[in-house]
Short mmCIF file of C-alpha atoms and ligand atoms in Angstrom, two decimals:
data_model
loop_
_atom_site.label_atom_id
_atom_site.label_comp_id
_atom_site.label_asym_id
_atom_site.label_seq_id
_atom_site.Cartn_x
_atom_site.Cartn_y
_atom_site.Cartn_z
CA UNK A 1 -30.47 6.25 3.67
CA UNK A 2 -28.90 8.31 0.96
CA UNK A 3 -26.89 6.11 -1.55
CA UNK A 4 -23.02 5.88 -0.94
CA UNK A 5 -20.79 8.97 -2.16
CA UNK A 6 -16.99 7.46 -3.04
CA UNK A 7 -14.03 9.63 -2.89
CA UNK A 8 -10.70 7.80 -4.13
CA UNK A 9 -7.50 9.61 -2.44
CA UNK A 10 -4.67 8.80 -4.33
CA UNK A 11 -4.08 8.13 -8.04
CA UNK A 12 -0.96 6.13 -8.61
CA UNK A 13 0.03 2.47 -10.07
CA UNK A 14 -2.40 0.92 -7.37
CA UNK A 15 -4.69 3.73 -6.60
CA UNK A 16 -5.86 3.55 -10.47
CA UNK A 17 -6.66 0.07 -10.40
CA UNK A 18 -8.65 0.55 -7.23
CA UNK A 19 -10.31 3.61 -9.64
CA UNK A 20 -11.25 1.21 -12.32
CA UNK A 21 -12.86 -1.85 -9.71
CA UNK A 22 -14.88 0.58 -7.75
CA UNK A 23 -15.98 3.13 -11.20
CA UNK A 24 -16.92 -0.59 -13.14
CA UNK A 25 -18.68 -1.94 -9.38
CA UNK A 26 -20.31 1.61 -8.42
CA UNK A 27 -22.06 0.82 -12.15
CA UNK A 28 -23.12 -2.51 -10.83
CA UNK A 29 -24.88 -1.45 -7.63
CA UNK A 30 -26.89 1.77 -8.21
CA UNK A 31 -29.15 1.53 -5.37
CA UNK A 32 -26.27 1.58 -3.30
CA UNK A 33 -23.64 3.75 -4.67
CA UNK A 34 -23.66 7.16 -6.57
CA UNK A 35 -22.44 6.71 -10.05
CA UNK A 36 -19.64 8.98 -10.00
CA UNK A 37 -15.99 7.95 -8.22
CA UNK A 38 -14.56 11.15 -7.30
CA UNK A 39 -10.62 10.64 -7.64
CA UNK A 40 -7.91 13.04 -6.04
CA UNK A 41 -4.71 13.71 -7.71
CA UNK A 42 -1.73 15.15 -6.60
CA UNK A 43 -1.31 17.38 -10.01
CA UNK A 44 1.65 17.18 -12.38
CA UNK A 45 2.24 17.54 -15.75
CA UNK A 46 2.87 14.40 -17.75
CA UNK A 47 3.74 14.92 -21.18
CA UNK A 48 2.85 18.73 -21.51
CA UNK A 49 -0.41 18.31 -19.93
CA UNK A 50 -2.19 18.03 -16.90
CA UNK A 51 -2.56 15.08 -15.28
CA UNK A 52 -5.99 15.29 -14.34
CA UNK A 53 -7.09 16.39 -18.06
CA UNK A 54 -5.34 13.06 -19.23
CA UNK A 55 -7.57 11.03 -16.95
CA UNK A 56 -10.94 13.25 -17.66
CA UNK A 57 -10.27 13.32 -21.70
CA UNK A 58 -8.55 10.22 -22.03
CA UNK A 59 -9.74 8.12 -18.93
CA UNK A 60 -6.69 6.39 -18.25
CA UNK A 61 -3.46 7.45 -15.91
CA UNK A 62 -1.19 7.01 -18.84
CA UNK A 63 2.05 7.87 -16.62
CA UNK A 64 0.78 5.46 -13.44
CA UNK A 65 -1.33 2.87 -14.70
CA UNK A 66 -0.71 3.09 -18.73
CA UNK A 67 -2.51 0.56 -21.45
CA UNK A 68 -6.14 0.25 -18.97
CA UNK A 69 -9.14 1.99 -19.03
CA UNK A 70 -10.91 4.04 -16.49
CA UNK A 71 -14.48 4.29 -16.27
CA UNK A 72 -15.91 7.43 -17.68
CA UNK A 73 -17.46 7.87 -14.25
CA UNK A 74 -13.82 8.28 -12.61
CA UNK A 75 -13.37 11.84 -12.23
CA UNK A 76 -9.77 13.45 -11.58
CA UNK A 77 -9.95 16.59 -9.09
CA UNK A 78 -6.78 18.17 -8.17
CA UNK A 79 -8.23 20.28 -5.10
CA UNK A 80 -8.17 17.74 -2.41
CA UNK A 81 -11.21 19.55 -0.51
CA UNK A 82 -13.39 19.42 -3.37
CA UNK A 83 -12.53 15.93 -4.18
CA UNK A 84 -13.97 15.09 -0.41
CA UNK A 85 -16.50 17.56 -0.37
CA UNK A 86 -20.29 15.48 0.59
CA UNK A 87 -17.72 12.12 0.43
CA UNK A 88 -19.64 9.28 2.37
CA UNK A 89 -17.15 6.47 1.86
CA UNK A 90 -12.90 7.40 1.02
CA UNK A 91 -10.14 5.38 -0.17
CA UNK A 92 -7.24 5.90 1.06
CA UNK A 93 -3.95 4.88 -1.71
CA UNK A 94 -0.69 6.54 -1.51
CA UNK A 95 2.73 6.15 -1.21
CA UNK A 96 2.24 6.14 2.93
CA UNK A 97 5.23 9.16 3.11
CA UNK A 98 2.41 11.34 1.96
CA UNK A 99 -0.13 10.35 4.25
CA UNK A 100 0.30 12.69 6.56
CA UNK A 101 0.37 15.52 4.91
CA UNK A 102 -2.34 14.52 3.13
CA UNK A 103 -4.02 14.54 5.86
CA UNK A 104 -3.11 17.97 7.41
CA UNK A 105 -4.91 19.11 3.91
CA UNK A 106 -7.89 17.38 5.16
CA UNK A 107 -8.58 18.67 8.24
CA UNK A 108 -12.21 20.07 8.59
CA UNK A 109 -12.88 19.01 4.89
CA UNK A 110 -14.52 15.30 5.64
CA UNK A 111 -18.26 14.78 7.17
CA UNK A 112 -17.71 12.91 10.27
CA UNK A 113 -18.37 9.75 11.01
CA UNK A 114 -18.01 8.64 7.66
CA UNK A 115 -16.20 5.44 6.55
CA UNK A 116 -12.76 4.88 5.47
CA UNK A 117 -10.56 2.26 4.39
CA UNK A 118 -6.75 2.54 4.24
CA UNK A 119 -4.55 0.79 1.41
CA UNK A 120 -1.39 2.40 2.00
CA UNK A 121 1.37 -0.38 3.08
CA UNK A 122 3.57 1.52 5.77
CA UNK A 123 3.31 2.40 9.12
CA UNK A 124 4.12 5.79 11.02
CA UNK A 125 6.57 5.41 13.54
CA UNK A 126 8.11 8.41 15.99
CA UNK A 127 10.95 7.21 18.00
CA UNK A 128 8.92 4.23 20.31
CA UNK A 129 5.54 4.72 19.00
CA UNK A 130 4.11 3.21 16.02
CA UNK A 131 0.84 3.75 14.41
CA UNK A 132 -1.05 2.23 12.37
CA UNK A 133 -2.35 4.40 9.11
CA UNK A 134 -5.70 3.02 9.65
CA UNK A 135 -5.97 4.66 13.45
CA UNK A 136 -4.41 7.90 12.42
CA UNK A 137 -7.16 8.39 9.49
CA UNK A 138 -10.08 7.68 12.18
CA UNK A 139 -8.36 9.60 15.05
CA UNK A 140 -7.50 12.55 12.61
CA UNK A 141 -10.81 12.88 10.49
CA UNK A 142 -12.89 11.24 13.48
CA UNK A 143 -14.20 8.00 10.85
CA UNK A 144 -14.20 4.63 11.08
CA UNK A 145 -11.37 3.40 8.91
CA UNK A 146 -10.49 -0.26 7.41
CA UNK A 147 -7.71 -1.86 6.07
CA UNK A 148 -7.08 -3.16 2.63
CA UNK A 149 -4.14 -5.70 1.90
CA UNK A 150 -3.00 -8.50 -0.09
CA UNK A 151 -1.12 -9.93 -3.27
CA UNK A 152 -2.14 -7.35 -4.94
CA UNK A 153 0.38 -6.09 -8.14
CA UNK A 154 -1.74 -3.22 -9.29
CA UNK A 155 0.01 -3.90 -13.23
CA UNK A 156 -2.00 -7.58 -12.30
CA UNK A 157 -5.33 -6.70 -10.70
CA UNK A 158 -5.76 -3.90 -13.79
CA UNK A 159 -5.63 -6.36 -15.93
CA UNK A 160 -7.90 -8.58 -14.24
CA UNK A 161 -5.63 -11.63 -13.78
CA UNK A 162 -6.98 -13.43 -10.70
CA UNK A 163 -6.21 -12.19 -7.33
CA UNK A 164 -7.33 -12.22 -3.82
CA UNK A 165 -7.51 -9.52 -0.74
CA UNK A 166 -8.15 -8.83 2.74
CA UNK A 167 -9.98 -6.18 4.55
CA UNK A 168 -9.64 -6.18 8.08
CA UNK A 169 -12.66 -4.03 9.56
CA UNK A 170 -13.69 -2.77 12.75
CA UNK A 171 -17.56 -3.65 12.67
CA UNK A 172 -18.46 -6.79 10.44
CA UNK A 173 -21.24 -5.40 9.40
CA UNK A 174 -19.57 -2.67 7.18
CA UNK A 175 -17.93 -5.93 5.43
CA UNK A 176 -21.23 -6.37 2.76
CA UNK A 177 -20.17 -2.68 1.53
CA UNK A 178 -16.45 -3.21 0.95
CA UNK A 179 -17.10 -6.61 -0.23
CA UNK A 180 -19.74 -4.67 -3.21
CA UNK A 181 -17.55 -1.97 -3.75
CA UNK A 182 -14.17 -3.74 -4.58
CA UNK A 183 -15.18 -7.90 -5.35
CA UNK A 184 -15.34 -8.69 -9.00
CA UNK A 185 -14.94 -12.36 -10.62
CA UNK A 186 -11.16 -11.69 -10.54
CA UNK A 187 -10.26 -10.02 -7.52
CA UNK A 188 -11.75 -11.80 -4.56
CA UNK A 189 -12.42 -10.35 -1.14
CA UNK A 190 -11.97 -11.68 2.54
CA UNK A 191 -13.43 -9.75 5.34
CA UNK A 192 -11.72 -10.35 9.02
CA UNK A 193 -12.00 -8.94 12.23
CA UNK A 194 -8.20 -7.56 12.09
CA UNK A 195 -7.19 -3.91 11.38
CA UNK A 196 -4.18 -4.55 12.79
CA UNK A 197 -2.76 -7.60 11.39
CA UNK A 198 -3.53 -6.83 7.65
CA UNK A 199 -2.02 -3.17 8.07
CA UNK A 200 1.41 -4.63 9.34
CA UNK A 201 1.69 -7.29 7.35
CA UNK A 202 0.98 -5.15 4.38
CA UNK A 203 3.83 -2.82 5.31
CA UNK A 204 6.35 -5.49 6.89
CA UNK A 205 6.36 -7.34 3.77
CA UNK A 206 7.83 -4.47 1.88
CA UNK A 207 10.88 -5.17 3.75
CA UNK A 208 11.15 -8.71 3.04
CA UNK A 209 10.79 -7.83 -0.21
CA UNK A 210 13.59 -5.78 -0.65
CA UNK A 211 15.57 -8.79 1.46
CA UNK A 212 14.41 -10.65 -1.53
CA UNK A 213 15.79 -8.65 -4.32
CA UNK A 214 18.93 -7.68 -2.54
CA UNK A 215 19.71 -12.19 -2.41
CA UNK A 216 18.27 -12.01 -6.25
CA UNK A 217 20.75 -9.51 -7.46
CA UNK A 218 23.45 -11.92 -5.02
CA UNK A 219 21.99 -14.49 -7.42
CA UNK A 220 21.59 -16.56 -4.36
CA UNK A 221 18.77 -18.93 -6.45
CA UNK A 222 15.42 -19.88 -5.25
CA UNK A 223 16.42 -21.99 -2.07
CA UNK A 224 17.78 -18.71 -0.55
CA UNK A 225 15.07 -17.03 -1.73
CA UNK A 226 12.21 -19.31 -0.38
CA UNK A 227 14.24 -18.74 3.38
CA UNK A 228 13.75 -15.29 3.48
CA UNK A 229 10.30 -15.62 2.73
CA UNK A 230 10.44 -17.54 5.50
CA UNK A 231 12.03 -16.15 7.77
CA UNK A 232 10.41 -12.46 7.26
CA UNK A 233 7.14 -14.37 7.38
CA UNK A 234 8.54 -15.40 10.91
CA UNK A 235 9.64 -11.34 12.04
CA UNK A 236 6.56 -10.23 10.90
CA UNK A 237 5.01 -12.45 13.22
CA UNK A 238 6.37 -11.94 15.94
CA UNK A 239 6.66 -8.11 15.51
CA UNK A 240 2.88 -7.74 15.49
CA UNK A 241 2.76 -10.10 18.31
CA UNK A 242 5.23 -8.45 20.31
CA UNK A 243 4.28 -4.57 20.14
CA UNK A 244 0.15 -5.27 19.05
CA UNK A 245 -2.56 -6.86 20.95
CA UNK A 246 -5.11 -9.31 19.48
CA UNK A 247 -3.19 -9.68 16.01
CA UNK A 248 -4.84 -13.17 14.55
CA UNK A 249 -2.64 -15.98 13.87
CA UNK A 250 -4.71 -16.78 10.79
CA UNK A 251 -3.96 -13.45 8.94
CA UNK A 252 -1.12 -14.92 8.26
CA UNK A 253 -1.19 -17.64 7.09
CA UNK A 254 -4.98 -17.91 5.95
CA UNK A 255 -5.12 -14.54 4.33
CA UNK A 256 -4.26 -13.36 1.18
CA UNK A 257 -2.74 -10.31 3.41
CA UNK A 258 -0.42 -12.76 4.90
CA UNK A 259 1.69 -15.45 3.36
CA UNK A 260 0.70 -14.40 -0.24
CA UNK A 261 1.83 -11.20 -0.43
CA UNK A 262 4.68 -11.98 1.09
CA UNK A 263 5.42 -14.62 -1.50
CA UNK A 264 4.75 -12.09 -4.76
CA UNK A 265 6.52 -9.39 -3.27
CA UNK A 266 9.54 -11.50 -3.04
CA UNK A 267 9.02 -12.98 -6.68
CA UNK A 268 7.17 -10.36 -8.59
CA UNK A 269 6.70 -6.90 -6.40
CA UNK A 270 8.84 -2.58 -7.20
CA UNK A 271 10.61 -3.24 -4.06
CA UNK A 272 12.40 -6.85 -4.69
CA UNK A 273 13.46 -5.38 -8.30
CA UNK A 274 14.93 -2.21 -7.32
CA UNK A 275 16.80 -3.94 -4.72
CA UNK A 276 18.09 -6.54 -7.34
CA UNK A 277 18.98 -3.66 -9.26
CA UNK A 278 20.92 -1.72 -6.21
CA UNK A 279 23.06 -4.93 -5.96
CA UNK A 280 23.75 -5.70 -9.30
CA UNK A 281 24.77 -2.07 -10.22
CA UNK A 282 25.71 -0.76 -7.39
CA UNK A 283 23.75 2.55 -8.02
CA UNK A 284 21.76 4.75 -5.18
CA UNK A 285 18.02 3.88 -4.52
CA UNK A 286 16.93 7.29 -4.88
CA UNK A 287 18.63 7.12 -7.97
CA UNK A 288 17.29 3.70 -9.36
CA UNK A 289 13.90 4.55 -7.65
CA UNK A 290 13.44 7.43 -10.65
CA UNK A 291 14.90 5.72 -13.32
CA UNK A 292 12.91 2.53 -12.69
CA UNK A 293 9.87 3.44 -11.26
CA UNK A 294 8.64 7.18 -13.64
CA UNK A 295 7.56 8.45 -10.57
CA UNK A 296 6.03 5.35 -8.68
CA UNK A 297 7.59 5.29 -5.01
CA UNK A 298 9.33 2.83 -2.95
CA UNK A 299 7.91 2.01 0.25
CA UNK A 300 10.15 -1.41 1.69
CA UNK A 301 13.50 0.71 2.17
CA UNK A 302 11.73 3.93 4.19
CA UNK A 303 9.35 1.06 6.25
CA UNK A 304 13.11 -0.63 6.98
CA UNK A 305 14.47 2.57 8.45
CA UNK A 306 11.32 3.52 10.26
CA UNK A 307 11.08 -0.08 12.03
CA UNK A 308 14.45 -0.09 12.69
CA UNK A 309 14.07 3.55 14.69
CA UNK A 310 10.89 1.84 16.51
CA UNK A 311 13.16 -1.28 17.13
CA UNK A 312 15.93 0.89 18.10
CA UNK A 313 13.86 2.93 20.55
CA UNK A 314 12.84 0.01 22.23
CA UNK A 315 16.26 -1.98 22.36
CA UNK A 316 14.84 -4.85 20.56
CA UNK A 317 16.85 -4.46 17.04
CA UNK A 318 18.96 -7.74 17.77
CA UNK A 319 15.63 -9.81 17.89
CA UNK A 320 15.13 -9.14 14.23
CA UNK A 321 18.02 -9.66 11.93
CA UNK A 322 16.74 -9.79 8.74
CA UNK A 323 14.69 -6.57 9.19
CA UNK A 324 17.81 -5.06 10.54
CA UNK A 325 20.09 -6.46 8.41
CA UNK A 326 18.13 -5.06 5.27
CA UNK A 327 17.73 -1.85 7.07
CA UNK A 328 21.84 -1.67 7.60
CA UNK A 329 22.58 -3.11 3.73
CA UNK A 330 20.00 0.14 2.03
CA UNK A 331 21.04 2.69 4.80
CA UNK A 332 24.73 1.99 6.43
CA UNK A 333 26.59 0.49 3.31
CA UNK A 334 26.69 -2.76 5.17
CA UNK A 335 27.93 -5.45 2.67
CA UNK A 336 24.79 -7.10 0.82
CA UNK A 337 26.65 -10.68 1.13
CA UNK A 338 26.10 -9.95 4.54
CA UNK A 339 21.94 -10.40 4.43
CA UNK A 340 21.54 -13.63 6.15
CA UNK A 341 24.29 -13.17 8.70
CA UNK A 342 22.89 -14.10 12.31
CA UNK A 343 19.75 -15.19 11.01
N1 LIG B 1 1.36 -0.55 -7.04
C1 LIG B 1 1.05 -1.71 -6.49
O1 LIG B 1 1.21 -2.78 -7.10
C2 LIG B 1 0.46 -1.73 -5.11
C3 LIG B 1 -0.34 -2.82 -4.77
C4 LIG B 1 -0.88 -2.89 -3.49
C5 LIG B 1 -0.63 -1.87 -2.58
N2 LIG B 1 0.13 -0.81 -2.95
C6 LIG B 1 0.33 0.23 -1.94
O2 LIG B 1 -0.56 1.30 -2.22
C7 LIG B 1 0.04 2.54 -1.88
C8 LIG B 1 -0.03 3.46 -3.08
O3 LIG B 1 0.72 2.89 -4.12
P1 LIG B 1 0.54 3.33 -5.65
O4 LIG B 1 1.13 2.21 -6.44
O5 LIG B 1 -0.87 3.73 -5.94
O6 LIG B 1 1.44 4.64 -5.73
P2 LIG B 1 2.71 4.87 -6.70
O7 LIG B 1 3.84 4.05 -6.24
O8 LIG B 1 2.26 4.73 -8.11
O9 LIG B 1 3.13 6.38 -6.38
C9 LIG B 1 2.82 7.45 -7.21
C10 LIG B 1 1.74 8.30 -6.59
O10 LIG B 1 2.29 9.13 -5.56
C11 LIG B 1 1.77 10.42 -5.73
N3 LIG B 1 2.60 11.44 -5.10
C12 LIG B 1 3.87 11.82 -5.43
N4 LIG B 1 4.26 12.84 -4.62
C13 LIG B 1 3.22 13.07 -3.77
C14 LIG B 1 3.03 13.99 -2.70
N5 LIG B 1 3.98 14.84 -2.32
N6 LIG B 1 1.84 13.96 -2.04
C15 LIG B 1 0.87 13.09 -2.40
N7 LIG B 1 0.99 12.20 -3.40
C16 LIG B 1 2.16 12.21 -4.08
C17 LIG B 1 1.71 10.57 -7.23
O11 LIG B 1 0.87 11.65 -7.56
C18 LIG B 1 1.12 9.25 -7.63
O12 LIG B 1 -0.28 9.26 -7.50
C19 LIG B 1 1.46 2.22 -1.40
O13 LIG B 1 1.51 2.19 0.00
C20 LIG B 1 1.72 0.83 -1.96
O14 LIG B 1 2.59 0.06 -1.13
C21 LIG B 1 0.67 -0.72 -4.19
O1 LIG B 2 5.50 -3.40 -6.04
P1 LIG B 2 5.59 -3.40 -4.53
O2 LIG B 2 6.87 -4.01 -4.04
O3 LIG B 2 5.33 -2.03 -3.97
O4 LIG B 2 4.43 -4.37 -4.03
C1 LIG B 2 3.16 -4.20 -4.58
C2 LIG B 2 2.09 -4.85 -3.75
O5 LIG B 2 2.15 -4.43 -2.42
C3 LIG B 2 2.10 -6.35 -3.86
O6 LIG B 2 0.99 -6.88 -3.16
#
């Protein structure tokens, strides 16, 4: 068997980080993996240049992941066919609004039956249905696709602080190639039997996050705080047990995935500050989004709305209040001091 081709798509805050593990652990297993990391990126100028240049002269994403270095072996492409072209193994990182269309761009551009794995923290919901990103990449592009999730601030992991993740997989035996391709001493890797769980709690939390920051800019304190964890803990939960079958009780609260990310989204995560800063200064989120972010993207407040259209579609809002009352406080101009009301 050929040695593993890797094909990055995505190059933001987190989808840099993910560059510099798998360019530094490519290195570290040549019989397995092909020395170069191919890495999409959605083009732009930053700073009178392009984007990919930057990364290819410079190796580092100075406007997404500034201050850390990039292998020499991560190359930027900005043609998203060429970037897959011969690609036995892609990573999937993007703001999940762009997913999709990603995707359409795709289309007839990836060798079948491939892998995949899917770090994108959202879900795709149309009126009642909801998807998972993981099953649209293998159902579009006809691969096998995992999922990546955990406490994972990129700004952290970059800087090789010590971290932990999850990868829920479809066949355990793919688990020895995700484990070589992303563990280092300082970013430790679970493998579990459970696409589903650590897609949905990656992309619930975003929404108890933003719960978070909208009691933080309240200045509710820590007790408040720690009940929202909680209690969105508790909705995600029950959501994936409700409208998903075989969703493991351990993921969590064994799983980095799980409880974890949940807790430093609420303390540390884009989403809990922005809301913090929607209370306090009573500005728009698109607005604070650009000011705050330089181009990183929200996810929590678009995964509220999009939940609360699934929940709506299926009559079940009332059986999630904090989802739907952080849904009504970004969206409707419902009152933030009005977060924990029927909880
Ligand atoms: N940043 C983190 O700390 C972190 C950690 C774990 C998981 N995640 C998740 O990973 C995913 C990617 O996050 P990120 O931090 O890498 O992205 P980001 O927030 O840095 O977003 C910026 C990226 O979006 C791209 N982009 C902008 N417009 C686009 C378009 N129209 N089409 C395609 N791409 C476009 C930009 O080129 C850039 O690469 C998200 O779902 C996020 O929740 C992020
Ligand atoms: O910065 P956030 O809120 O997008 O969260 C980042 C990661 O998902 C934390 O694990």
């Amino acid at each position: 068997m050929g040695k593993e081709k890797i094909t990055i798509v995505g190059s933001g805050n987190w989808g840099s980080a993910i560059a510099r593990i798998a360019g530094n652990n490519v290195k570290q297993n040549p019989d397995m993996f092909d020395e170069q990391v191919k890495m999409w990126v959605f083009e732009e100028e930053f700073e009178g240049k392009k984007l990919t240049e930057i990364i290819n002269e410079e190796h580092e994403n100075r406007k997404y992941l500034p201050g850390v270095a990039l292998g020499e072996n991560v190359v930027a492409i900005p043609d998203i066919g060429e970037a897959v072209k011969g690609a036995t193994v892609l990573i999937f990182v993007m703001p999940h609004q762009f997913l999709v269309k990603t995707l359409d761009q795709m289309e007839g551009k990836v060798t079948k039956g491939i892998r995949a794995v899917s770090l994108a923290k959202g879900v795709e919901v149309n009126g009642s249905d909801i998807k998972l990103f993981a099953d649209i990449i293998s159902e579009r592009l006809e691969i096998s696709c995992a999922a990546l999730s955990g406490a994972n601030i990129a700004n952290e992991v970059a800087r090789d602080r010590f971290s932990e993740t999850t990868i829920g997989v479809r066949k355990k035996e793919d688990g020895d190639m995700w484990k070589k391709l992303f563990t280092t001493p300082k970013f430790r890797v679970s493998i579990v039997d459970d696409v589903a769980g650590v897609s949905l709690c990656g992309a619930l939390k975003n929404i108890v996050a933003v719960g978070s920051g909208l009691a933080d800019g309240l200045e509710w304190g820590n007790n408040s705080k720690a009940a929202i964890m909680r209690i969105g803990l508790m909705e995600m939960k029950s959501f994936c047990q409700e409208f998903f079958e075989g969703v493991k009780e351990e993921t969590f609260l064994e799983q980095s995935a799980g409880v974890a990310d949940v807790i430093t989204s609420c303390l540390g995560g884009r989403n809990m500050k922005v809301a913090t800063a929607f209370v306090k200064e009573k500005r728009s989120f698109e607005e604070l989004e650009k000011e705050m972010l330089n181009g990183q993207k929200l996810q929590g407040i678009h995964t509220a709305k999009e939940i609360n259209t699934f929940l709506k579609a299926r009559n079940r809002v009332d059986a999630y209040p904090l989802f739907t009352n952080v849904y009504r406080i970004c969206w409707e101009g419902k009152p933030a001091e009005e977060l924990t009301d029927g909880l």
